[in-house]
Coordinates of C-alpha atoms in Angstrom, one line a residue:
Chain A
M1 CA -26.4 95.8 -122.8
Q2 CA -28.9 93.4 -124.3
E3 CA -26.3 91.2 -125.7
T4 CA -23.8 91.5 -122.9
F5 CA -26.0 89.1 -120.5
K6 CA -27.9 86.0 -122.2
K7 CA -29.9 85.6 -118.9
W8 CA -32.4 88.5 -117.6
V9 CA -34.5 88.3 -114.6
E10 CA -37.6 90.5 -114.5
I11 CA -38.5 92.1 -111.1
P12 CA -41.3 94.5 -110.2
T13 CA -40.1 96.8 -107.4
R14 CA -42.2 96.9 -104.1
W15 CA -42.9 100.1 -102.3
I16 CA -41.1 99.0 -99.4
D17 CA -37.9 98.5 -101.3
M18 CA -37.9 102.3 -100.6
D19 CA -36.1 103.9 -97.6
P20 CA -36.8 107.0 -95.6
M21 CA -34.9 108.9 -98.3
G22 CA -37.8 108.0 -100.9
H23 CA -35.6 106.0 -103.1
V24 CA -34.6 102.3 -103.1
N25 CA -32.4 101.3 -100.4
S26 CA -28.9 100.6 -101.2
A27 CA -28.9 97.0 -99.7
T28 CA -32.1 96.2 -101.5
Y29 CA -29.8 96.4 -104.6
H30 CA -28.0 93.3 -103.3
T31 CA -31.4 91.6 -103.0
Y32 CA -32.0 92.3 -106.7
F33 CA -28.6 90.8 -107.6
E34 CA -29.7 87.8 -105.3
I35 CA -33.0 87.2 -106.9
A36 CA -31.2 87.0 -110.4
R37 CA -28.6 84.6 -109.1
M38 CA -30.9 82.3 -107.8
E39 CA -32.7 82.2 -111.2
Y40 CA -29.3 82.0 -112.7
F41 CA -28.4 78.8 -110.4
D42 CA -31.7 77.2 -111.6
T43 CA -30.9 77.8 -115.3
V44 CA -27.6 76.4 -115.1
G45 CA -28.6 73.4 -112.6
L46 CA -26.7 74.6 -109.5
H47 CA -29.3 73.7 -107.1
A48 CA -29.4 70.1 -108.0
L49 CA -25.7 69.9 -107.1
K50 CA -26.2 71.0 -103.5
V51 CA -25.9 68.8 -100.6
P52 CA -28.0 70.2 -98.0
G53 CA -25.9 71.3 -95.0
K54 CA -22.8 69.9 -96.7
L55 CA -21.9 71.2 -100.2
G56 CA -23.1 74.2 -102.0
P57 CA -22.5 77.8 -102.8
A58 CA -21.6 80.9 -100.8
V59 CA -21.1 84.4 -101.5
V60 CA -17.2 85.5 -100.8
S61 CA -17.6 89.1 -101.7
Q62 CA -20.1 91.4 -103.6
S63 CA -20.1 94.9 -104.8
C64 CA -22.8 97.3 -106.2
N65 CA -22.1 100.5 -108.2
Y66 CA -25.2 103.1 -107.7
R67 CA -25.2 105.1 -110.9
R68 CA -28.8 106.4 -110.5
Q69 CA -31.5 106.5 -107.9
I70 CA -34.3 103.8 -108.7
F71 CA -37.9 104.8 -107.5
H72 CA -41.3 102.6 -106.9
P73 CA -43.1 101.8 -109.2
A74 CA -40.6 100.3 -111.5
H75 CA -39.8 97.4 -114.0
L76 CA -36.5 96.0 -113.3
R77 CA -34.6 93.6 -115.7
V78 CA -31.5 92.3 -114.0
G79 CA -28.9 90.8 -116.1
I80 CA -26.4 88.4 -114.8
R81 CA -23.7 86.2 -116.5
C82 CA -20.8 84.2 -115.5
T83 CA -17.4 86.0 -116.1
E84 CA -14.9 83.7 -114.6
I85 CA -14.3 79.9 -113.1
R86 CA -11.4 79.2 -111.3
N87 CA -10.9 76.1 -109.0
R88 CA -13.0 76.7 -105.9
T89 CA -14.5 80.0 -106.9
W90 CA -16.2 81.7 -109.9
G91 CA -17.3 85.2 -110.6
L92 CA -20.9 86.7 -111.7
E93 CA -21.7 90.0 -113.1
Y94 CA -25.0 92.0 -113.2
A95 CA -26.7 95.2 -114.4
I96 CA -29.9 96.7 -113.5
L97 CA -32.0 98.2 -116.2
V98 CA -35.3 100.1 -115.3
N99 CA -38.3 100.7 -117.2
G100 CA -36.7 99.8 -120.7
E101 CA -34.1 102.4 -120.5
P102 CA -30.9 101.2 -122.2
T103 CA -28.2 102.6 -119.7
P104 CA -27.9 100.5 -116.5
Y105 CA -29.1 102.3 -113.3
A106 CA -26.6 99.9 -111.4
D107 CA -24.2 97.3 -111.8
G108 CA -22.2 95.1 -109.6
S109 CA -20.1 91.6 -109.1
T110 CA -20.1 88.7 -106.9
V111 CA -17.2 86.2 -106.2
M112 CA -18.9 82.9 -105.3
A113 CA -17.3 79.7 -103.9
W114 CA -18.2 76.2 -103.6
V115 CA -18.1 75.2 -100.0
D116 CA -17.9 72.6 -97.7
Y117 CA -20.2 74.0 -95.2
E118 CA -19.3 71.3 -92.3
Q119 CA -15.4 72.5 -92.6
A120 CA -16.3 76.0 -93.6
K121 CA -13.8 75.9 -96.3
A122 CA -13.8 76.3 -100.1
V123 CA -13.6 73.2 -102.3
P124 CA -13.3 72.6 -106.0
L125 CA -16.6 73.2 -108.1
P126 CA -18.4 70.2 -109.3
E127 CA -17.5 69.4 -112.9
P128 CA -21.0 69.7 -114.0
L129 CA -21.4 73.1 -112.6
R130 CA -18.5 74.5 -114.6
E131 CA -19.7 72.5 -117.9
S132 CA -23.0 73.9 -117.6
M133 CA -21.8 77.6 -117.0
R134 CA -19.4 77.3 -119.8
A135 CA -22.4 75.9 -122.0
Y136 CA -24.7 78.4 -121.0
E137 CA -22.4 81.4 -121.4
E138 CA -21.0 79.6 -124.7
K139 CA -17.6 80.4 -123.8
A140 CA -14.3 79.1 -122.3
L141 CA -14.4 80.3 -118.8
Chain B
M1 CA -8.8 95.7 -84.8
Q2 CA -10.0 97.6 -81.8
E3 CA -7.4 100.4 -82.5
T4 CA -8.3 100.7 -86.3
F5 CA -11.6 101.8 -85.7
K6 CA -12.3 104.8 -83.1
K7 CA -16.1 104.3 -83.6
W8 CA -17.9 101.0 -82.9
V9 CA -21.6 100.6 -83.3
E10 CA -23.5 97.7 -81.4
I11 CA -25.9 95.8 -83.3
P12 CA -28.0 92.7 -82.0
T13 CA -29.0 90.5 -84.8
R14 CA -32.6 89.7 -85.4
W15 CA -33.9 86.3 -86.3
I16 CA -35.3 87.8 -89.5
D17 CA -31.9 88.6 -90.7
M18 CA -31.1 85.0 -91.3
D19 CA -32.4 83.5 -94.7
P20 CA -33.8 80.2 -95.6
M21 CA -30.0 79.1 -95.7
G22 CA -30.1 79.5 -91.8
H23 CA -27.3 82.2 -91.8
V24 CA -27.4 85.9 -92.0
N25 CA -28.5 87.0 -95.6
S26 CA -25.7 88.8 -97.7
A27 CA -27.7 91.8 -98.3
T28 CA -28.4 92.1 -94.7
Y29 CA -24.5 93.0 -93.8
H30 CA -25.0 95.8 -96.0
T31 CA -28.0 96.8 -93.7
Y32 CA -25.3 96.5 -90.6
F33 CA -23.2 98.8 -92.7
E34 CA -25.9 101.2 -93.2
I35 CA -26.6 101.2 -89.4
A36 CA -23.0 102.1 -88.6
R37 CA -22.7 104.7 -91.2
M38 CA -25.7 106.5 -89.8
E39 CA -24.3 106.6 -86.5
Y40 CA -21.0 108.2 -87.9
F41 CA -23.0 110.5 -89.8
D42 CA -24.5 111.9 -86.4
T43 CA -20.9 111.4 -85.0
V44 CA -19.5 114.0 -87.5
G45 CA -22.4 116.3 -87.8
L46 CA -23.1 115.3 -91.3
H47 CA -27.0 115.1 -90.8
A48 CA -26.9 118.8 -89.7
L49 CA -25.5 119.6 -93.2
K50 CA -27.9 118.0 -95.4
V51 CA -30.8 120.4 -97.1
P52 CA -33.6 118.0 -97.3
G53 CA -34.4 117.1 -101.1
K54 CA -31.5 118.9 -102.4
L55 CA -28.0 118.5 -100.4
G56 CA -27.2 115.4 -98.9
P57 CA -24.7 112.2 -99.0
A58 CA -25.4 109.1 -101.5
V59 CA -23.7 105.8 -101.8
V60 CA -21.5 105.5 -104.9
S61 CA -20.5 102.1 -104.4
Q62 CA -20.2 99.6 -101.8
S63 CA -18.6 96.1 -101.5
C64 CA -18.5 93.7 -98.7
N65 CA -16.3 90.7 -98.0
Y66 CA -17.8 87.7 -96.3
R67 CA -15.3 85.9 -94.3
R68 CA -17.3 83.8 -91.8
Q69 CA -21.1 83.3 -91.7
I70 CA -23.1 84.9 -89.0
F71 CA -25.9 83.1 -87.0
H72 CA -28.5 84.7 -84.9
P73 CA -28.4 85.5 -82.1
A74 CA -25.1 87.2 -82.2
H75 CA -23.9 90.5 -80.7
L76 CA -22.5 92.3 -83.5
R77 CA -19.9 95.3 -83.1
V78 CA -19.4 97.2 -86.5
G79 CA -16.2 99.5 -86.8
I80 CA -16.5 102.3 -89.1
R81 CA -14.2 104.8 -90.3
C82 CA -13.6 107.5 -92.8
T83 CA -10.3 106.5 -94.9
E84 CA -10.1 109.0 -97.7
I85 CA -11.6 112.6 -98.5
R86 CA -11.5 113.8 -102.0
N87 CA -13.1 116.7 -103.6
R88 CA -16.8 115.4 -104.0
T89 CA -16.4 112.0 -102.6
W90 CA -15.3 110.2 -99.5
G91 CA -14.2 106.7 -98.4
L92 CA -15.6 104.5 -95.3
E93 CA -14.4 101.1 -94.2
Y94 CA -16.0 98.8 -92.1
A95 CA -15.5 95.8 -90.0
I96 CA -18.0 93.5 -88.2
L97 CA -17.1 91.7 -85.1
V98 CA -19.0 89.0 -83.4
N99 CA -19.6 87.9 -80.2
G100 CA -16.5 89.4 -79.0
E101 CA -14.2 87.5 -81.0
P102 CA -11.3 89.5 -82.4
T103 CA -11.1 88.3 -86.0
P104 CA -13.9 90.1 -88.3
Y105 CA -16.5 88.2 -89.9
A106 CA -16.8 90.5 -92.5
D107 CA -15.3 93.8 -93.8
G108 CA -16.5 96.1 -96.5
S109 CA -16.2 99.7 -97.9
T110 CA -18.3 102.4 -99.2
V111 CA -17.7 105.1 -101.8
M112 CA -19.9 108.3 -100.8
A113 CA -20.8 111.4 -102.7
W114 CA -22.2 114.7 -101.7
V115 CA -25.0 115.3 -104.2
D116 CA -27.0 117.8 -105.7
Y117 CA -30.3 115.6 -105.7
E118 CA -32.1 118.1 -108.2
Q119 CA -29.3 118.0 -110.7
A120 CA -28.3 114.7 -109.7
K121 CA -24.7 115.2 -109.6
A122 CA -21.9 115.3 -107.2
V123 CA -20.7 118.6 -105.7
P124 CA -17.6 119.3 -103.4
L125 CA -18.3 118.3 -100.0
P126 CA -19.2 121.1 -97.3
E127 CA -16.1 122.2 -95.5
P128 CA -17.5 121.4 -92.2
L129 CA -17.7 117.6 -93.1
R130 CA -14.3 117.4 -94.3
E131 CA -13.1 119.0 -91.1
S132 CA -15.2 117.3 -88.8
M133 CA -14.4 113.8 -90.3
R134 CA -10.7 114.8 -90.2
A135 CA -11.0 116.1 -86.7
Y136 CA -12.7 112.7 -85.6
E137 CA -10.5 110.5 -87.4
E138 CA -7.4 112.7 -86.1
K139 CA -5.8 112.4 -89.4
A140 CA -5.0 114.5 -92.6
L141 CA -7.6 112.8 -95.0
Chain C
M1 CA -48.2 98.0 -67.9
Q2 CA -44.8 97.0 -66.3
E3 CA -46.7 94.3 -64.2
T4 CA -48.9 93.1 -67.2
F5 CA -45.8 91.3 -68.7
K6 CA -43.5 89.3 -67.0
K7 CA -41.0 89.0 -70.0
W8 CA -39.8 92.2 -71.8
V9 CA -37.6 92.0 -74.7
E10 CA -35.3 95.2 -75.5
I11 CA -35.1 96.1 -79.4
P12 CA -33.3 99.0 -80.8
T13 CA -34.9 100.5 -83.9
R14 CA -33.0 100.4 -87.2
W15 CA -33.2 103.2 -89.6
I16 CA -34.4 100.8 -92.3
D17 CA -37.2 99.8 -90.0
M18 CA -38.7 103.0 -91.3
D19 CA -40.4 103.5 -94.8
P20 CA -40.8 106.1 -97.3
M21 CA -43.5 107.5 -94.9
G22 CA -40.6 108.5 -92.6
H23 CA -42.1 106.3 -89.6
V24 CA -41.7 102.4 -88.9
N25 CA -43.3 100.5 -91.4
S26 CA -46.7 98.6 -90.3
A27 CA -45.3 95.4 -91.2
T28 CA -42.2 95.8 -89.1
Y29 CA -44.3 95.8 -85.8
H30 CA -45.1 92.2 -86.7
T31 CA -41.2 91.5 -86.8
Y32 CA -40.8 93.3 -83.6
F33 CA -43.7 90.8 -82.4
E34 CA -41.8 87.9 -83.5
I35 CA -38.4 88.8 -82.0
A36 CA -40.2 89.1 -78.8
R37 CA -42.0 85.7 -79.5
M38 CA -38.7 84.0 -80.2
E39 CA -37.0 85.1 -77.0
Y40 CA -40.2 84.0 -75.0
F41 CA -40.0 80.5 -76.7
D42 CA -36.7 80.5 -75.5
T43 CA -37.6 81.3 -72.1
V44 CA -40.2 78.7 -71.8
G45 CA -38.2 75.9 -73.4
L46 CA -40.2 75.6 -76.5
H47 CA -37.4 75.3 -79.1
A48 CA -36.0 72.3 -77.3
L49 CA -39.8 70.5 -78.1
K50 CA -39.5 71.1 -81.7
V51 CA -38.7 68.2 -84.1
P52 CA -37.3 69.8 -87.3
G53 CA -39.3 69.4 -90.3
K54 CA -41.7 67.2 -88.3
L55 CA -43.3 69.2 -85.2
G56 CA -43.2 72.7 -84.2
P57 CA -45.0 76.0 -83.7
A58 CA -46.7 77.8 -86.6
V59 CA -48.7 81.3 -86.4
V60 CA -52.3 80.9 -87.0
S61 CA -53.4 84.6 -86.8
Q62 CA -51.7 87.8 -85.9
S63 CA -53.0 91.6 -85.5
C64 CA -51.5 94.6 -84.5
N65 CA -53.3 97.9 -83.1
Y66 CA -51.0 101.0 -84.1
R67 CA -51.8 103.4 -81.7
R68 CA -48.9 105.9 -82.3
Q69 CA -46.1 106.4 -84.7
I70 CA -42.7 105.2 -84.1
F71 CA -39.4 106.9 -85.5
H72 CA -35.7 105.7 -85.5
P73 CA -33.9 105.8 -83.4
A74 CA -36.2 104.7 -80.5
H75 CA -35.5 102.0 -77.8
L76 CA -38.4 99.5 -77.7
R77 CA -39.1 97.4 -74.8
V78 CA -42.0 94.6 -76.1
G79 CA -43.9 93.1 -73.5
I80 CA -44.9 89.4 -74.3
R81 CA -47.1 86.9 -72.4
C82 CA -49.0 83.9 -72.9
T83 CA -52.7 84.6 -72.3
E84 CA -54.6 81.0 -73.2
I85 CA -53.6 77.6 -73.5
R86 CA -56.3 75.4 -75.8
N87 CA -55.7 71.7 -77.0
R88 CA -53.7 72.5 -80.3
T89 CA -53.3 76.4 -80.1
W90 CA -52.2 79.2 -77.7
G91 CA -52.7 82.9 -77.4
L92 CA -49.8 85.4 -77.1
E93 CA -50.5 89.3 -76.3
Y94 CA -47.8 92.1 -76.7
A95 CA -47.4 95.6 -76.1
I96 CA -44.6 97.9 -77.2
L97 CA -43.3 100.8 -75.2
V98 CA -41.2 103.2 -76.7
N99 CA -38.3 105.2 -74.9
G100 CA -39.2 104.8 -71.7
E101 CA -42.6 106.2 -71.8
P102 CA -45.6 104.3 -69.8
T103 CA -48.3 104.1 -72.6
P104 CA -47.8 101.4 -75.3
Y105 CA -47.3 102.5 -79.2
A106 CA -48.8 99.5 -80.3
D107 CA -50.2 96.4 -79.0
G108 CA -51.3 93.1 -80.9
S109 CA -52.0 89.3 -80.3
T110 CA -51.1 85.9 -82.1
V111 CA -52.7 82.6 -82.2
M112 CA -50.1 80.0 -82.5
A113 CA -50.8 76.2 -83.1
W114 CA -48.5 73.3 -82.6
V115 CA -48.3 71.6 -86.1
D116 CA -47.5 68.4 -87.6
Y117 CA -45.8 69.9 -90.7
E118 CA -46.0 66.9 -92.8
Q119 CA -49.7 66.3 -92.4
A120 CA -50.0 70.4 -92.3
K121 CA -52.5 69.9 -89.4
A122 CA -52.6 71.4 -85.8
V123 CA -51.8 68.5 -83.1
P124 CA -52.1 68.7 -79.4
L125 CA -49.4 70.7 -77.6
P126 CA -46.6 69.0 -75.6
E127 CA -47.3 68.5 -72.2
P128 CA -44.1 70.2 -70.9
L129 CA -45.0 73.4 -73.1
R130 CA -48.1 73.9 -71.4
E131 CA -46.6 73.2 -68.1
S132 CA -43.8 75.6 -68.5
M133 CA -46.0 78.2 -70.1
R134 CA -48.3 78.0 -67.0
A135 CA -45.2 78.0 -64.5
Y136 CA -43.6 81.1 -66.3
E137 CA -47.0 83.1 -66.5
E138 CA -47.9 81.7 -62.7
K139 CA -51.3 81.3 -63.8
A140 CA -53.8 78.4 -64.6
L141 CA -54.1 78.9 -68.3
Chain D
M1 CA -63.1 84.3 -104.6
Q2 CA -62.8 85.6 -108.1
E3 CA -66.1 87.7 -107.8
T4 CA -65.5 88.5 -104.1
F5 CA -62.8 91.2 -105.2
K6 CA -62.9 93.5 -108.3
K7 CA -59.0 94.5 -107.8
W8 CA -56.3 91.9 -108.0
V9 CA -52.7 92.5 -107.4
E10 CA -50.2 90.2 -108.9
I11 CA -47.0 89.6 -106.7
P12 CA -44.1 87.1 -107.5
T13 CA -42.5 86.2 -104.3
R14 CA -38.9 86.7 -103.7
W15 CA -36.6 83.9 -102.2
I16 CA -35.8 86.2 -99.4
D17 CA -39.6 86.4 -98.5
M18 CA -38.7 83.1 -96.8
D19 CA -37.4 83.0 -93.3
P20 CA -35.0 80.2 -91.7
M21 CA -38.1 78.2 -91.2
G22 CA -37.9 77.7 -95.0
H23 CA -41.5 79.5 -95.8
V24 CA -42.7 82.9 -96.4
N25 CA -42.3 84.7 -92.9
S26 CA -45.5 86.0 -91.4
A27 CA -44.7 89.5 -91.5
T28 CA -44.2 89.3 -95.0
Y29 CA -47.9 88.8 -95.6
H30 CA -48.6 92.1 -94.3
T31 CA -46.1 93.4 -97.0
Y32 CA -48.0 91.8 -99.4
F33 CA -51.0 93.4 -98.0
E34 CA -49.4 96.7 -98.4
I35 CA -48.4 96.1 -101.8
A36 CA -52.0 95.4 -102.7
R37 CA -53.2 98.5 -100.7
M38 CA -50.9 100.8 -102.4
E39 CA -52.1 99.8 -105.9
Y40 CA -55.9 99.9 -104.8
F41 CA -55.1 103.5 -103.3
D42 CA -53.9 104.5 -106.6
T43 CA -57.0 102.8 -108.2
V44 CA -59.3 104.8 -106.2
G45 CA -57.2 108.1 -106.5
L46 CA -56.2 108.6 -102.9
H47 CA -52.8 109.2 -103.5
A48 CA -53.8 112.8 -105.2
L49 CA -55.6 113.6 -102.0
K50 CA -52.7 113.4 -99.8
V51 CA -51.0 116.5 -98.1
P52 CA -47.7 115.7 -97.8
G53 CA -46.9 115.8 -94.0
K54 CA -50.3 117.1 -93.3
L55 CA -53.2 114.6 -94.4
G56 CA -53.2 111.0 -95.5
P57 CA -54.0 107.7 -94.6
A58 CA -52.6 105.8 -91.7
V59 CA -52.8 102.2 -90.5
V60 CA -55.0 101.7 -87.5
S61 CA -55.1 98.1 -86.8
Q62 CA -54.2 95.0 -89.3
S63 CA -54.7 91.3 -88.9
C64 CA -53.6 88.2 -91.0
N65 CA -55.0 84.8 -90.7
Y66 CA -52.5 82.3 -92.1
R67 CA -54.2 79.5 -93.6
R68 CA -51.6 77.5 -95.6
Q69 CA -47.6 78.0 -95.9
I70 CA -46.3 79.8 -98.8
F71 CA -43.0 78.8 -100.6
H72 CA -40.8 80.8 -103.0
P73 CA -41.0 80.5 -105.9
A74 CA -44.8 81.6 -106.2
H75 CA -46.9 83.8 -108.3
L76 CA -49.5 85.5 -105.9
R77 CA -52.6 87.3 -106.6
V78 CA -53.8 89.6 -103.9
G79 CA -57.5 90.2 -103.9
I80 CA -58.5 93.7 -101.9
R81 CA -61.6 95.6 -101.4
C82 CA -63.0 98.3 -99.4
T83 CA -65.7 96.5 -96.9
E84 CA -66.9 99.6 -95.1
I85 CA -66.6 103.5 -94.9
R86 CA -67.1 105.2 -91.3
N87 CA -66.5 109.0 -90.6
R88 CA -63.0 109.1 -90.1
T89 CA -62.0 105.3 -90.8
W90 CA -62.5 102.6 -93.6
G91 CA -62.1 99.0 -93.7
L92 CA -60.2 96.7 -96.2
E93 CA -60.2 93.1 -96.8
Y94 CA -57.7 90.7 -98.6
A95 CA -57.4 87.1 -99.7
I96 CA -53.9 85.8 -101.1
L97 CA -54.2 83.0 -103.8
V98 CA -51.2 81.2 -104.8
N99 CA -50.3 79.6 -108.3
G100 CA -53.8 79.8 -109.6
E101 CA -55.6 77.7 -106.8
P102 CA -58.8 78.6 -105.7
T103 CA -58.7 78.6 -102.1
P104 CA -56.9 81.3 -100.3
Y105 CA -53.8 80.6 -98.5
A106 CA -54.2 84.0 -96.4
D107 CA -56.6 86.4 -95.7
G108 CA -56.6 89.6 -93.6
S109 CA -58.2 93.1 -92.7
T110 CA -57.2 96.7 -92.3
V111 CA -58.7 99.4 -90.4
M112 CA -57.3 102.6 -92.2
A113 CA -57.5 106.2 -90.8
W114 CA -57.6 109.5 -92.5
V115 CA -55.1 111.4 -90.4
D116 CA -53.9 114.9 -89.7
Y117 CA -50.3 114.2 -89.4
E118 CA -49.5 117.2 -87.3
Q119 CA -52.1 117.0 -84.8
A120 CA -51.7 112.9 -84.8
K121 CA -55.6 112.4 -84.9
A122 CA -58.0 111.1 -87.3
V123 CA -60.3 113.4 -89.2
P124 CA -63.3 112.9 -91.7
L125 CA -62.3 111.2 -94.9
P126 CA -62.4 113.4 -97.9
E127 CA -65.4 113.4 -99.7
P128 CA -63.9 112.4 -103.1
L129 CA -62.4 109.3 -101.5
R130 CA -65.6 108.2 -100.4
E131 CA -67.3 108.7 -103.6
S132 CA -64.5 106.9 -105.5
M133 CA -64.3 103.9 -103.4
R134 CA -68.2 103.5 -103.3
A135 CA -68.0 104.0 -107.1
Y136 CA -65.3 101.6 -107.6
E137 CA -66.6 98.8 -105.1
E138 CA -70.3 99.3 -106.8
K139 CA -71.7 99.4 -103.4
A140 CA -73.3 101.9 -100.9
L141 CA -70.6 101.5 -98.3

């Protein structure tokens, strides 16, 4: 698991992440993915390529597999990587490790698009973004 | 769309559902699904079959397709239905309609399991739950 | 109570408003106040007076008195009114009614300021905002 | 500030803590207070004195003074202390420091009660809780 992802993001849980069932709410896992995604975007320089209100990233679809319940307090490490780059979209994958245990408590994936917000349609990814994700992942994506 | 789902749940958006991008946050769609799911469970009598701390439902996986941005204030109608019943798990599908428009702004699906919480493993669905979902959906699921 | 507030905002609770204690979380009451405040601002035409990124409202302080626990599902009616207008700040009061019961489950208050965001300091309220709040409340505030 | 509080709790902000205004939402400050409170309760042994569903703490009132906007990403240190112990209630105070700056971005206070949940009324604080808070604060509270 440690080698599958180059980028790991540390997240302490919050008590309020839990719902009335007494475990972390299922929607909150998507927030954990978002926290990791934002830091990944920072790492690959995506934020600098955005044109506020005009061009930037959008979530096309996202899924999560819940393998074990998470209880607060826990120290999470969320692995994130880019798995595929297409013309207007790219794919991300995640795994959530809990308190140093080796087996993920959850994993998931996102399809992202590069979007012209005004026209509400996907447009080709900026070349520097492709390059920086390929360079970061050290792979021909 | 109206006929695809028998159960529709009305949800007014909240301003805080939006994130710094100025649209409803991607994790919040999963909360909308959860609101619909809780009402569906109520409709098919699931809550009465739970044994607190021992037996009940758990989310196995959940995905969402984001087709259009949602902005507050909006009046949402979330359609939900059971699409499949297996031995220990069952499938749900959702669509989110916005302000009376006919085309969904998002759709998604969940795999649910009936779980023995103490043993942390899926167990067969209670027969009355199978029956009530089949009866409600008027289908051989 | 009904006559104390002219403006009432209807809010259905959400299951996730509850925390692991099984009741609505204390921070969520502040979100209920915010929902009411946003609608009140709409009613008195505040939003039209904002200059994005330059001039607009800011919360100076906010308090809540928790009188009874709220459990989902509940239908809330939040009363909101302007109680005082000063040079650069104004005061709001709230009460939360639950399921048609006459006694508030919570009440609270906010001090708002009109703020020059770039200089990070309070500036005098726009005259039209003073006038519209006085007119709406039918009082010399 | 450093000496005012003995207990400090570290909180990294999350992107979603911010609202469409682009700063940390006002209700979220109350969540930061809650995170600190939970850790304080742990420190003074409160959690061990609870009788689930019967006896435990409840928030009576809570206020926050917002002195400066907080933007993600930020590293927060929340100071918390017990300022007063009465028969059935006690008082807490908080300050939020941001990125190592000496002046608080926010401060606030809570009145807590020890509550018989079934009778929905405040009852005298357990003597061990009084003692442990006095001992921790090194004061005659």
